[in-house]
CSV table of C-alpha atoms in Angstrom, one decimal:
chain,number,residue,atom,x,y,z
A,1,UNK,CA,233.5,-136.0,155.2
A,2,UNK,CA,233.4,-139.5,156.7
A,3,UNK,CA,237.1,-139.5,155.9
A,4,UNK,CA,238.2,-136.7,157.6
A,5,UNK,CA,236.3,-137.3,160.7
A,6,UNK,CA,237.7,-140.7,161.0
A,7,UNK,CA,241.5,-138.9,160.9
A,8,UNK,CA,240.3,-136.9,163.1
A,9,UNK,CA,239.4,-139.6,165.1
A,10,UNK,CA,242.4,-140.6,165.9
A,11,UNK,CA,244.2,-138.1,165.7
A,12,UNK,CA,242.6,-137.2,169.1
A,13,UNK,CA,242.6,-140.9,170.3
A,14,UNK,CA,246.4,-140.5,170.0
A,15,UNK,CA,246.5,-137.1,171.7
A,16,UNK,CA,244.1,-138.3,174.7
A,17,UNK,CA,243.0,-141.8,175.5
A,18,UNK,CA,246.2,-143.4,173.5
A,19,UNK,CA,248.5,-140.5,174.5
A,20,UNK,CA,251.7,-143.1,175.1
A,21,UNK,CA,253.9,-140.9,176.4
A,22,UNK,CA,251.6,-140.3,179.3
A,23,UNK,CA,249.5,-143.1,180.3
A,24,UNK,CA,251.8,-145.6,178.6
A,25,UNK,CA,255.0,-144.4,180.3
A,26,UNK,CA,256.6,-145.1,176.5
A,27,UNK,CA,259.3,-142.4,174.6
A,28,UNK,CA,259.5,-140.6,178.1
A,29,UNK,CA,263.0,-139.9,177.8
A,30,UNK,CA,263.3,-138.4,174.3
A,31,UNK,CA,260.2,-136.1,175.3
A,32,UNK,CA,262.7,-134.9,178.1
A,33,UNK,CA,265.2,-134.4,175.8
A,34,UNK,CA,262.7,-132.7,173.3
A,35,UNK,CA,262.0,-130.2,176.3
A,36,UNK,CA,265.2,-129.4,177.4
A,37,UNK,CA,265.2,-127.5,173.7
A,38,UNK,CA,262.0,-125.9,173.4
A,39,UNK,CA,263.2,-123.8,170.0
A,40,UNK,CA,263.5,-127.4,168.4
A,41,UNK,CA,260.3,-129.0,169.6
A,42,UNK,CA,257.9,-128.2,166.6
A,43,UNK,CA,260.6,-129.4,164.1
A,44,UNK,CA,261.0,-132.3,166.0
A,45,UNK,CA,257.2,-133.3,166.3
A,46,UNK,CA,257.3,-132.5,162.7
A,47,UNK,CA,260.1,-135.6,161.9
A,48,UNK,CA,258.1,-138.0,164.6
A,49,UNK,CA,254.9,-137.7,162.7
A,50,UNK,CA,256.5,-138.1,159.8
A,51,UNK,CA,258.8,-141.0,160.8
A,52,UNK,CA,255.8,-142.4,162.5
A,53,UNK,CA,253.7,-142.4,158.9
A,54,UNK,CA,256.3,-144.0,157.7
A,55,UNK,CA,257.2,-146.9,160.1
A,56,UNK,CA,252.8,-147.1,160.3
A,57,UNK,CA,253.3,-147.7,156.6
A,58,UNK,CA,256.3,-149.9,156.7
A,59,UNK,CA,253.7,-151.8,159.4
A,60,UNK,CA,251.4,-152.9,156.8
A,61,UNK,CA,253.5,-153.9,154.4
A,62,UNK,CA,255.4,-156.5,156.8
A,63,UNK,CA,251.7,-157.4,158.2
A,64,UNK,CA,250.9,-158.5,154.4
A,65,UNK,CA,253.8,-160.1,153.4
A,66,UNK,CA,255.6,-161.7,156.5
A,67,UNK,CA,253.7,-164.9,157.7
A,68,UNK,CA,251.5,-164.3,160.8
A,69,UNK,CA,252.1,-167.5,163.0
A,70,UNK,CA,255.6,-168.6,164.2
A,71,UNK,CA,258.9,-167.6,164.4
A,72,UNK,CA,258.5,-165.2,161.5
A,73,UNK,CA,256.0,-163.2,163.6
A,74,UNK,CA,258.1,-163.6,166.5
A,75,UNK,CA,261.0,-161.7,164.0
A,76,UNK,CA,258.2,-159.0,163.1
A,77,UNK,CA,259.3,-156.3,166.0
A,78,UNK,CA,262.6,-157.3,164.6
A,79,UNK,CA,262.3,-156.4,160.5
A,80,UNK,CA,260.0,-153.4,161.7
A,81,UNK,CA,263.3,-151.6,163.7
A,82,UNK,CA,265.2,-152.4,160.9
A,83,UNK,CA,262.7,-151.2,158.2
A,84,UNK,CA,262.6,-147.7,160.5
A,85,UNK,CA,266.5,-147.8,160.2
A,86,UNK,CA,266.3,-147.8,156.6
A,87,UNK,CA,264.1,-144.9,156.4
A,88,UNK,CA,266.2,-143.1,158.6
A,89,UNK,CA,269.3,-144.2,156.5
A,90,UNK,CA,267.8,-143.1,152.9
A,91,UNK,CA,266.2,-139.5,154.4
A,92,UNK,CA,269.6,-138.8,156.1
A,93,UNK,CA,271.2,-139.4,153.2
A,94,UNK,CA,268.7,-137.4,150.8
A,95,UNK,CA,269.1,-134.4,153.1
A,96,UNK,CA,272.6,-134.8,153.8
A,97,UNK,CA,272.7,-134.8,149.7
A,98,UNK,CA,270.5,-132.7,148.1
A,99,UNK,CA,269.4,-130.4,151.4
A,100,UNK,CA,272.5,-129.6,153.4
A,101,UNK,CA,271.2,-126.6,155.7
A,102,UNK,CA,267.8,-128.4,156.5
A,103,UNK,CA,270.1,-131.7,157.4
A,104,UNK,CA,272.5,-129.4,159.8
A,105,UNK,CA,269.0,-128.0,161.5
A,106,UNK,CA,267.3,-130.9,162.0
A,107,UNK,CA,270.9,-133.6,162.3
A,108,UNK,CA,270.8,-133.3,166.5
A,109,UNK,CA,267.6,-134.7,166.4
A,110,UNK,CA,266.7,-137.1,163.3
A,111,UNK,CA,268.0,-140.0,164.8
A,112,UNK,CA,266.0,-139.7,168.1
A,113,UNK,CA,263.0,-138.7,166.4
A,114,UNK,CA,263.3,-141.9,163.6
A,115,UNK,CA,263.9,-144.3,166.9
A,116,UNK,CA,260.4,-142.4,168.9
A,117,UNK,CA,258.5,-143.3,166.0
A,118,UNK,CA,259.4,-147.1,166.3
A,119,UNK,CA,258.8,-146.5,170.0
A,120,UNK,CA,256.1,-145.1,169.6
A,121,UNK,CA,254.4,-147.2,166.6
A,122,UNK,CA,255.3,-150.9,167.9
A,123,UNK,CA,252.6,-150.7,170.8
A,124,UNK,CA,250.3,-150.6,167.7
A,125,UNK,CA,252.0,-152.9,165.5
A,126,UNK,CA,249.1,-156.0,165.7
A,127,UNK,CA,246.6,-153.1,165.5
A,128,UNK,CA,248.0,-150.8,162.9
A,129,UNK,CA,247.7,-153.7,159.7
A,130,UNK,CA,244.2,-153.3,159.8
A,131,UNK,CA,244.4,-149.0,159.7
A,132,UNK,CA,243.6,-147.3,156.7
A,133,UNK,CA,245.5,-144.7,154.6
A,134,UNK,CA,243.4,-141.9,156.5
A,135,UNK,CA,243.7,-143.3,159.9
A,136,UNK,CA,246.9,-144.1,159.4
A,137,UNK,CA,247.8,-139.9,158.7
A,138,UNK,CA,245.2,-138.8,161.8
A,139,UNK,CA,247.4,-141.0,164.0
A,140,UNK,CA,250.5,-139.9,162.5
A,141,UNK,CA,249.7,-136.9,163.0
A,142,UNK,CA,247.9,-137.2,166.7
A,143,UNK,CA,251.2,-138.4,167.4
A,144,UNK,CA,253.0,-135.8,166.4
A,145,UNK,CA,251.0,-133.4,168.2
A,146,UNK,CA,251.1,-135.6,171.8
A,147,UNK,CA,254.3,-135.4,170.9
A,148,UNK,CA,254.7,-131.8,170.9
A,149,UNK,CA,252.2,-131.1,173.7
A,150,UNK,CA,254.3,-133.3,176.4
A,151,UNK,CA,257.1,-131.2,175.3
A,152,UNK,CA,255.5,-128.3,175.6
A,153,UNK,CA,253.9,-129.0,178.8
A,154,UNK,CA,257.8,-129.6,180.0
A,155,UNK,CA,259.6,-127.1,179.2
A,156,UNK,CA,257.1,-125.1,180.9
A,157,UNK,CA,257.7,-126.7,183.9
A,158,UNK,CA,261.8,-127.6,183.7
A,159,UNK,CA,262.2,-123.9,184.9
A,160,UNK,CA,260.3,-124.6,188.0
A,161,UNK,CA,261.7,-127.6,188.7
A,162,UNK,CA,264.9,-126.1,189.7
A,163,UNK,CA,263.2,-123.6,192.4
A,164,UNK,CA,265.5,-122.9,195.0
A,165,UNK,CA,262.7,-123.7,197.6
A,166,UNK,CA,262.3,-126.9,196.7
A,167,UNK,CA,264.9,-129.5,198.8
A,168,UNK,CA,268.1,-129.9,196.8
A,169,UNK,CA,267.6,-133.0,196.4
A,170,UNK,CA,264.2,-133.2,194.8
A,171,UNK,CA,265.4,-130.3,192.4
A,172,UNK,CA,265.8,-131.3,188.4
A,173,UNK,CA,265.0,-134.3,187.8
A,174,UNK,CA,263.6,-136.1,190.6
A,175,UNK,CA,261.1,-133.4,190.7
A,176,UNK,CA,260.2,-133.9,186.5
A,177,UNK,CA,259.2,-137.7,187.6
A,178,UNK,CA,256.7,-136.6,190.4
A,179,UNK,CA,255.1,-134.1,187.7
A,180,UNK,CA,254.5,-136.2,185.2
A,181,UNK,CA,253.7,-138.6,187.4
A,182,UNK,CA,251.1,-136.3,189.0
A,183,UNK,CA,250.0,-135.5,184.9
A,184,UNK,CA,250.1,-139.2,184.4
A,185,UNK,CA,247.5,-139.9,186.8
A,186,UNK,CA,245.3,-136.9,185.1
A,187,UNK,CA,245.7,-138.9,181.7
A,188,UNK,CA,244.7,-142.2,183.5
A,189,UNK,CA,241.3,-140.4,183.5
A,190,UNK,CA,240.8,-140.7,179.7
A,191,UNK,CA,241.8,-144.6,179.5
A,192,UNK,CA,240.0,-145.5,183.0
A,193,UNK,CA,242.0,-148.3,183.0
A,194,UNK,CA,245.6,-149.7,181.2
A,195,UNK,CA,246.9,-149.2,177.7
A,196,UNK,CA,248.5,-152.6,177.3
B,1,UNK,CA,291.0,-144.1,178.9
B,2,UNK,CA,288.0,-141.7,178.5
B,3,UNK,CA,289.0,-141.4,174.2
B,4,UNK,CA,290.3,-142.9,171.5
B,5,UNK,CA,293.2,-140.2,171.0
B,6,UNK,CA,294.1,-141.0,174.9
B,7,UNK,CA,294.1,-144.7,174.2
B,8,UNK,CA,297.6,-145.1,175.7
B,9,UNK,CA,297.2,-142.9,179.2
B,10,UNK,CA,296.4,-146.1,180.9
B,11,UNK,CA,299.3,-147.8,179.0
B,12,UNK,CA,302.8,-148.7,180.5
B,13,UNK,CA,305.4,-145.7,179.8
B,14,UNK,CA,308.0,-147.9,178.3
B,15,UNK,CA,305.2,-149.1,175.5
B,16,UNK,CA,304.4,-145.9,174.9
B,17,UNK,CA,308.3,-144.3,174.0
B,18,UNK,CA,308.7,-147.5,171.7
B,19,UNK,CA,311.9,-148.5,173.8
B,20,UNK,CA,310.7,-151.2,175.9
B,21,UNK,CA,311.9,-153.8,173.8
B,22,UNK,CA,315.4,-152.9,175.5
B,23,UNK,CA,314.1,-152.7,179.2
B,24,UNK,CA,312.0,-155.5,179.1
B,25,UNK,CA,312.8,-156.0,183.2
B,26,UNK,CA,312.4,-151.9,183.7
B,27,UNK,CA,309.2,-151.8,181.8
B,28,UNK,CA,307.3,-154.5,183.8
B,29,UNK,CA,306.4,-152.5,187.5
B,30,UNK,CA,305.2,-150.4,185.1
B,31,UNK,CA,303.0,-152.4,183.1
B,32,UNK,CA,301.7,-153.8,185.9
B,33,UNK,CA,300.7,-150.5,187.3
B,34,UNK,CA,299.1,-149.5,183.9
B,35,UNK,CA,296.7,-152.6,184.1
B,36,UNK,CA,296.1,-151.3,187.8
B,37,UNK,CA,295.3,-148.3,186.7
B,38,UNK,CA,293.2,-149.3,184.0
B,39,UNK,CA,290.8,-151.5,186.5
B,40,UNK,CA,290.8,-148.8,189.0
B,41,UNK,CA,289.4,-147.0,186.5
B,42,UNK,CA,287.2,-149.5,184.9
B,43,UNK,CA,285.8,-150.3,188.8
B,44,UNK,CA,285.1,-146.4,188.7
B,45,UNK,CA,283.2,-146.5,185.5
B,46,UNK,CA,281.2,-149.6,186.8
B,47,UNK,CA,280.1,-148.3,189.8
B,48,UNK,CA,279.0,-145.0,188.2
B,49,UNK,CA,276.6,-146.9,186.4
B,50,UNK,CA,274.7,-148.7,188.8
B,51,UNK,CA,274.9,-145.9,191.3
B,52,UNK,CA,275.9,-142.3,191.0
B,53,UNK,CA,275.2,-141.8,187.3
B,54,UNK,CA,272.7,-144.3,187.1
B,55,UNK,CA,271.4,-144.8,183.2
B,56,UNK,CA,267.6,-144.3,184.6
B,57,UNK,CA,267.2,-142.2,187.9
B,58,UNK,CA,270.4,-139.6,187.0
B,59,UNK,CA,269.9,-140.2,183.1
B,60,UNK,CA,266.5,-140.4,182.9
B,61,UNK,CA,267.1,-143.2,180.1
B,62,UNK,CA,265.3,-146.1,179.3
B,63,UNK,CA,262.2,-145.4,181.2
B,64,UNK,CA,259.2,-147.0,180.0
B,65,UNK,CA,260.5,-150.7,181.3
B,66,UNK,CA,260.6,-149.4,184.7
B,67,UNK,CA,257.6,-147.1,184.2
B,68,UNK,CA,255.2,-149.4,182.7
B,69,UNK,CA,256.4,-152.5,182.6
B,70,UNK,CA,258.0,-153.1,186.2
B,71,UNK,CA,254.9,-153.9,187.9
B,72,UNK,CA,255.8,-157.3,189.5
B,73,UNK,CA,258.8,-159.4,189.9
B,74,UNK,CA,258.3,-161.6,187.2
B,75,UNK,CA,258.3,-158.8,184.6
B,76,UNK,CA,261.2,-157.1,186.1
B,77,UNK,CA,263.2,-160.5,186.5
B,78,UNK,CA,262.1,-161.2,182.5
B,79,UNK,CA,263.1,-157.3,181.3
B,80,UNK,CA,266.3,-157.2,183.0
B,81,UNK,CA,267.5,-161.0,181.6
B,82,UNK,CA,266.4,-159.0,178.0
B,83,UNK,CA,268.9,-156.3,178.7
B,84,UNK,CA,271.7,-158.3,180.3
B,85,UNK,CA,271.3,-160.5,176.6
B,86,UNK,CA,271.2,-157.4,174.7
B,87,UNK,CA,273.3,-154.4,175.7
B,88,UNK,CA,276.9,-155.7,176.2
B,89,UNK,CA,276.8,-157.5,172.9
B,90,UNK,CA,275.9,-154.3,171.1
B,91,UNK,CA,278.0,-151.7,173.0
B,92,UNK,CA,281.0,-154.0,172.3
B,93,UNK,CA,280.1,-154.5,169.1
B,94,UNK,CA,279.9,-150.9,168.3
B,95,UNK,CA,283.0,-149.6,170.0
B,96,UNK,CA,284.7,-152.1,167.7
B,97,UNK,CA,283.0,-150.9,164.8
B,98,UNK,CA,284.2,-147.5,166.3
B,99,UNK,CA,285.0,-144.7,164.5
B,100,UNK,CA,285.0,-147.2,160.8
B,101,UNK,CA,281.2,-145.9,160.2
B,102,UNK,CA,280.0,-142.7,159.9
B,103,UNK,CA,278.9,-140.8,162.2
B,104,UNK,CA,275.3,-140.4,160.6
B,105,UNK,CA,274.9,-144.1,159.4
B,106,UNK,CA,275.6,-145.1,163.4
B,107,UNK,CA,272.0,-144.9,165.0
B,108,UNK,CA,270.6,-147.2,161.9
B,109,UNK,CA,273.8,-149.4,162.8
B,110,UNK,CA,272.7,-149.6,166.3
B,111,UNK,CA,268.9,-149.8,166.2
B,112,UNK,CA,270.0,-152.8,163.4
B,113,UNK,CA,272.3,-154.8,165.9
B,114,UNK,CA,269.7,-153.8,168.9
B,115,UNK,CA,266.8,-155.4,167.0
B,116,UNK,CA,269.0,-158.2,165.9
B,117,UNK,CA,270.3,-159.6,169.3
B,118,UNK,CA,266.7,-159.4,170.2
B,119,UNK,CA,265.7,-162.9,169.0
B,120,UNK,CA,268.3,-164.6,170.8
B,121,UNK,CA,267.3,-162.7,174.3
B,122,UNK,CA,263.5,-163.3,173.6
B,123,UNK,CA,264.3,-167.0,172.7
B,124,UNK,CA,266.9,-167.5,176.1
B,125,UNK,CA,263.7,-165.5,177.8
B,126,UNK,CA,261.2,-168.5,176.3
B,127,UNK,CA,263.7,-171.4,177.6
B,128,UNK,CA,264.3,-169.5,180.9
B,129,UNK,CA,261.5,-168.4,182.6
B,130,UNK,CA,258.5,-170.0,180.0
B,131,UNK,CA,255.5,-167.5,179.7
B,132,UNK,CA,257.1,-164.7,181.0
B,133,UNK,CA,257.2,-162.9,177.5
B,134,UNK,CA,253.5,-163.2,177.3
B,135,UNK,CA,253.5,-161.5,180.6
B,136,UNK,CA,255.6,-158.3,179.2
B,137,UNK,CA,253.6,-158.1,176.1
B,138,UNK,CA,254.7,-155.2,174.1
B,139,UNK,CA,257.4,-154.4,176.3
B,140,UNK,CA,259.8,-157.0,175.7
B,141,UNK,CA,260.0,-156.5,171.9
B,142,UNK,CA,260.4,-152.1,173.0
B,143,UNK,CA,263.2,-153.6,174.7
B,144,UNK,CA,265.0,-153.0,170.8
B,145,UNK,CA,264.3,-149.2,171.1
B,146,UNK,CA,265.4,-149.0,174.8
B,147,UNK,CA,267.3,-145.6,175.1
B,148,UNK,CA,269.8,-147.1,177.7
B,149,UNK,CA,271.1,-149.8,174.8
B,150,UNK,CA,270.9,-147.0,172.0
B,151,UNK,CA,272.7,-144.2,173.9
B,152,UNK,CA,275.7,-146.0,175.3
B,153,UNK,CA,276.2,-147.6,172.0
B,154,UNK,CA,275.6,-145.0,170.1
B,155,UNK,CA,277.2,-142.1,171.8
B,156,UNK,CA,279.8,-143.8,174.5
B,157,UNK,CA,280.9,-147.2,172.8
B,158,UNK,CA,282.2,-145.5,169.4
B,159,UNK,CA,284.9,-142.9,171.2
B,160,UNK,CA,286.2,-145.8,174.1
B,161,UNK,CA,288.3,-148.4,174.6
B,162,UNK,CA,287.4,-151.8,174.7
B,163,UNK,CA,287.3,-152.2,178.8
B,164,UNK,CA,285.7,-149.1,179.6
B,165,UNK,CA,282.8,-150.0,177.2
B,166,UNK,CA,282.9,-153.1,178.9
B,167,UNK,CA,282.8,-151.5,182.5
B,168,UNK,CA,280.3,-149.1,181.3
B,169,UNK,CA,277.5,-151.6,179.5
B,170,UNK,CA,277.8,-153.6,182.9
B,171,UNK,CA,277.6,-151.0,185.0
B,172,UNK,CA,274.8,-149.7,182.8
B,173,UNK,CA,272.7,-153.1,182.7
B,174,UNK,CA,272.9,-153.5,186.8
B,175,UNK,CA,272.1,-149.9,187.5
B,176,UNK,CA,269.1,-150.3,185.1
B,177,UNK,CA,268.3,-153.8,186.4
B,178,UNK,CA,268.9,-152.4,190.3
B,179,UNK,CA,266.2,-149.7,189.9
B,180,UNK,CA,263.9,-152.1,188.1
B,181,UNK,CA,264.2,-154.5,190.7
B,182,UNK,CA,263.5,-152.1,193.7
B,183,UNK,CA,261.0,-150.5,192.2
B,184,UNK,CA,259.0,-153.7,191.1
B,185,UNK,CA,259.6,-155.1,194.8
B,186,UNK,CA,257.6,-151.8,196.0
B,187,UNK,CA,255.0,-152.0,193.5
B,188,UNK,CA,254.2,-155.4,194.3
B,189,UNK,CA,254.4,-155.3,198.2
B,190,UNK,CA,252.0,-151.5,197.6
B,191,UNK,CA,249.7,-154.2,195.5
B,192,UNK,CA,250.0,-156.7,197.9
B,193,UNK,CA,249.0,-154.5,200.8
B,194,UNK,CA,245.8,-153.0,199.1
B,195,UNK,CA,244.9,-156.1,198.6
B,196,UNK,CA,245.2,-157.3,202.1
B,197,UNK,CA,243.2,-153.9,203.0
B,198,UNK,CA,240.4,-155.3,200.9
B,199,UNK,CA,240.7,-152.3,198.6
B,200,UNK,CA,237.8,-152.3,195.5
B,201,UNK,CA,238.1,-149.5,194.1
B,202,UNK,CA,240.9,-149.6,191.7
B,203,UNK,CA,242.3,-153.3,191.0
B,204,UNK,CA,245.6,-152.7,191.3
B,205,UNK,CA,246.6,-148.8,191.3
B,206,UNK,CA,250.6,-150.0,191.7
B,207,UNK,CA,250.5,-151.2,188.5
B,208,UNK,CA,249.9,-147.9,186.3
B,209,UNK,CA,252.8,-145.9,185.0
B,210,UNK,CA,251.8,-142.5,187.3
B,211,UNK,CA,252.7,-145.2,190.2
B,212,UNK,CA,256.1,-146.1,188.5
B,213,UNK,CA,256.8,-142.6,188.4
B,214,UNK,CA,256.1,-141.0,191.5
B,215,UNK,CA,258.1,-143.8,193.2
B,216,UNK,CA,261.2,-143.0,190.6
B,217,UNK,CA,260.9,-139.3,191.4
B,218,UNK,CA,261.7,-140.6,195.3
B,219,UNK,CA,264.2,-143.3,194.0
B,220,UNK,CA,265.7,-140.3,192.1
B,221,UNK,CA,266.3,-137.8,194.6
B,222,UNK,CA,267.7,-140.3,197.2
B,223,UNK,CA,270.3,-140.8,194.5
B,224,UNK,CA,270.8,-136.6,194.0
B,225,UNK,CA,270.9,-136.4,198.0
B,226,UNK,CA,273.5,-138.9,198.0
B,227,UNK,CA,275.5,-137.4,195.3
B,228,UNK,CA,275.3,-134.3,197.2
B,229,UNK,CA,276.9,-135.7,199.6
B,230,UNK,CA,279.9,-136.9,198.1
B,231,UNK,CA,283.0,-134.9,198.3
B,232,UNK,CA,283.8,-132.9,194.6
B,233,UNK,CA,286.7,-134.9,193.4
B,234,UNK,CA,285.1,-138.1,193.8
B,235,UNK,CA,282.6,-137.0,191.5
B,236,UNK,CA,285.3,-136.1,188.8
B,237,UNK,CA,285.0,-139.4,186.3
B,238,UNK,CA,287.4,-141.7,184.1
């Protein structure tokens, strides 16, 4: 019981209080991208969680076995990108292999979504070696779903955005920034203060 | 120029037919007006990325450094000497690689070679401006993720030839350092004048991402009005 409400835990820290994509500004623009194809989104918070359990595993590895002062933990952002690169390379190639269709679904966005979850792990890289297996998989998964809700919350508004009006020239993009701008500040409520 | 199966539209004429070893007087005007050609077009690309297809206002790439990071001068100074380090090395880099790696293995190829030509930008970063990566905390090593770097050399670099990759990761790097710049520069004279106004009850509200954001939203559709502007063939691109 103790276990699960640990992943629960955070699983919700990662949703609210450590929601990156909000309050840290971090993986903004592969969220925008996610939006832009709503059909996709739970597929692709589906391969961040995943890629992010991963690259959270690949974390604690590297935190036991590479030398903690020095140059070598300097070079620890560096072997963690290249560790996510090797997941992505051996589950692209096991799909592309033994799971052709699934690979052609999800091949638009498994590199993005492999990259996000080294985006959005290495803010938590000092703090993830001390995480345990089940609040390792409630963050992984809180992830996934902050993922998915900024998405969500999005598309919703990318039809809006293009209102005819609004000014031309705040229409699209400009006008995405001064929502989630406006949403960011609404986040800023659950951290009272900066992320990093 | 824009592909690899157009390589030789900016080449002379003479080159191309295979009979300018004959001409050799002939086929110089036109050689000449090839390389003009090719820098006109190069210039084009250039300016396209720092203003009127801007990696970070137009793209919406790369957003986090500005967003959360650019905060002050020193930080925005320190990112953009990062991404000057890191992006043309790895564009050129993977437009030579080209189209010899698959198209699959080429985001691992480019997250690997990101991530690599980190350490010498965070060491030049250490020599050049001492304690300025403590001051960017987690944001300098995110630089290896930065969607700017990954896109253009992932998506651009591969189907170009080597000048317009060139053109572009320049352009690229002082659009993205250009916004950065501005923006910090407002951030820090907003933080400066709350301070001034004695203001207590948030330490420094310039310095939270919803801050970074709302003032790209403005930066962004200054950008859009100007590109409305602009008459339709200018906007048509190399």
């Amino acid at each position: 019981m103790q276990t699960l409400a640990q992943m629960m835990l955070y699983a919700v820290l990662a949703v609210t209080s450590e929601n990156l994509i909000f309050t840290g500004g971090i993986g903004f623009s592969r969220v925008l991208r996610a939006a832009r194809r709503p059909k996709t989104a739970l597929a692709y918070s589906g391969l961040v969680c995943a890629f992010t359990l991963a690259s959270a595993a690949l974390g604690i590895w590297f935190g036991r076995t590479a030398p903690a002062g020095g140059w070598a933990a300097a070079a620890r952002p560096v072997l963690f990108a290249c560790g996510t690169a090797a997941v992505y390379l051996a589950a692209a190639f096991v799909w592309r292999t033994w799971w052709p269709k699934f690979y052609k679904r999800v091949e638009p966005f498994l590199s993005s979504s492999a990259i996000n979850s080294v985006v959005l792990s290495m803010p938590f890289l000092r703090r993830v070696f001390f995480l345990g297996p089940w609040q390792m998989i409630g963050y992984a998964l809180g992830t996934g779903a902050a993922f998915l809700f900024a998405s969500a919350a999005l598309s919703q508004a990318m039809g809006r955005m293009r209102n005819p009006d609004m000014p031309q020239a705040f229409q699209g993009l400009p006008a995405v920034f001064l929502y989630v701008g406006i949403l960011s500040l609404a986040f800023f409520g659950f951290t009272g203060g900066r992320l990093f | 120029m824009k592909k690899r199966n157009k390589r030789r539209a900016g080449a002379p004429a003479a080159a191309r037919s295979g009979k300018g070893k004959n001409r050799k007087p002939k086929a110089l005007p036109a050689k000449r007006a090839g390389r003009k050609k090719l820098l006109r077009q190069a210039g084009t690309i250039l300016v396209n990325g720092v203003i009127f297809k801007n990696p970070v206002v137009i793209g919406a790439l790369g957003l986090f450094p500005v967003v959360a990071a650019g905060d002050c001068m020193e930080n925005a100074w320190a990112l953009s000497l990062l991404m000057l380090v890191m992006m043309t090395p790895v564009c050129l880099i993977s437009g030579w690689l080209g189209e010899k790696v698959p198209v699959w293995v080429r985001p691992a190829l480019v997250l690997v070679l990101s991530a690599l030509f980190y350490l010498p930008a965070a060491r030049l970063l250490d020599v050049a401006m001492p304690g300025a990566s403590l001051g960017l905390g987690i944001y300098g090593p995110l630089m290896i993720a930065n969607s700017i770097i990954l896109s253009r050399a992932n998506d651009y670099a591969p189907n170009h030839l080597t000048p317009a990759v060139l053109a572009d990761s320049l352009g690229c790097t002082a659009g993205f350092c250009a916004v950065l710049l501005i923006v910090s520069a407002l951030r820090a004279g907003w933080a400066h004048s709350l301070s001034r106004m004695g203001n207590t009850a948030l330490q420094n509200p310039a310095s939270y991402p919803f801050a970074g954001l709302i003032l790209l939203g403005f930066l962004s559709a200054l950008i859009q009005f100007v590109n409305h502007k602009r008459p339709e063939e200018r906007k048509a691109t190399p």
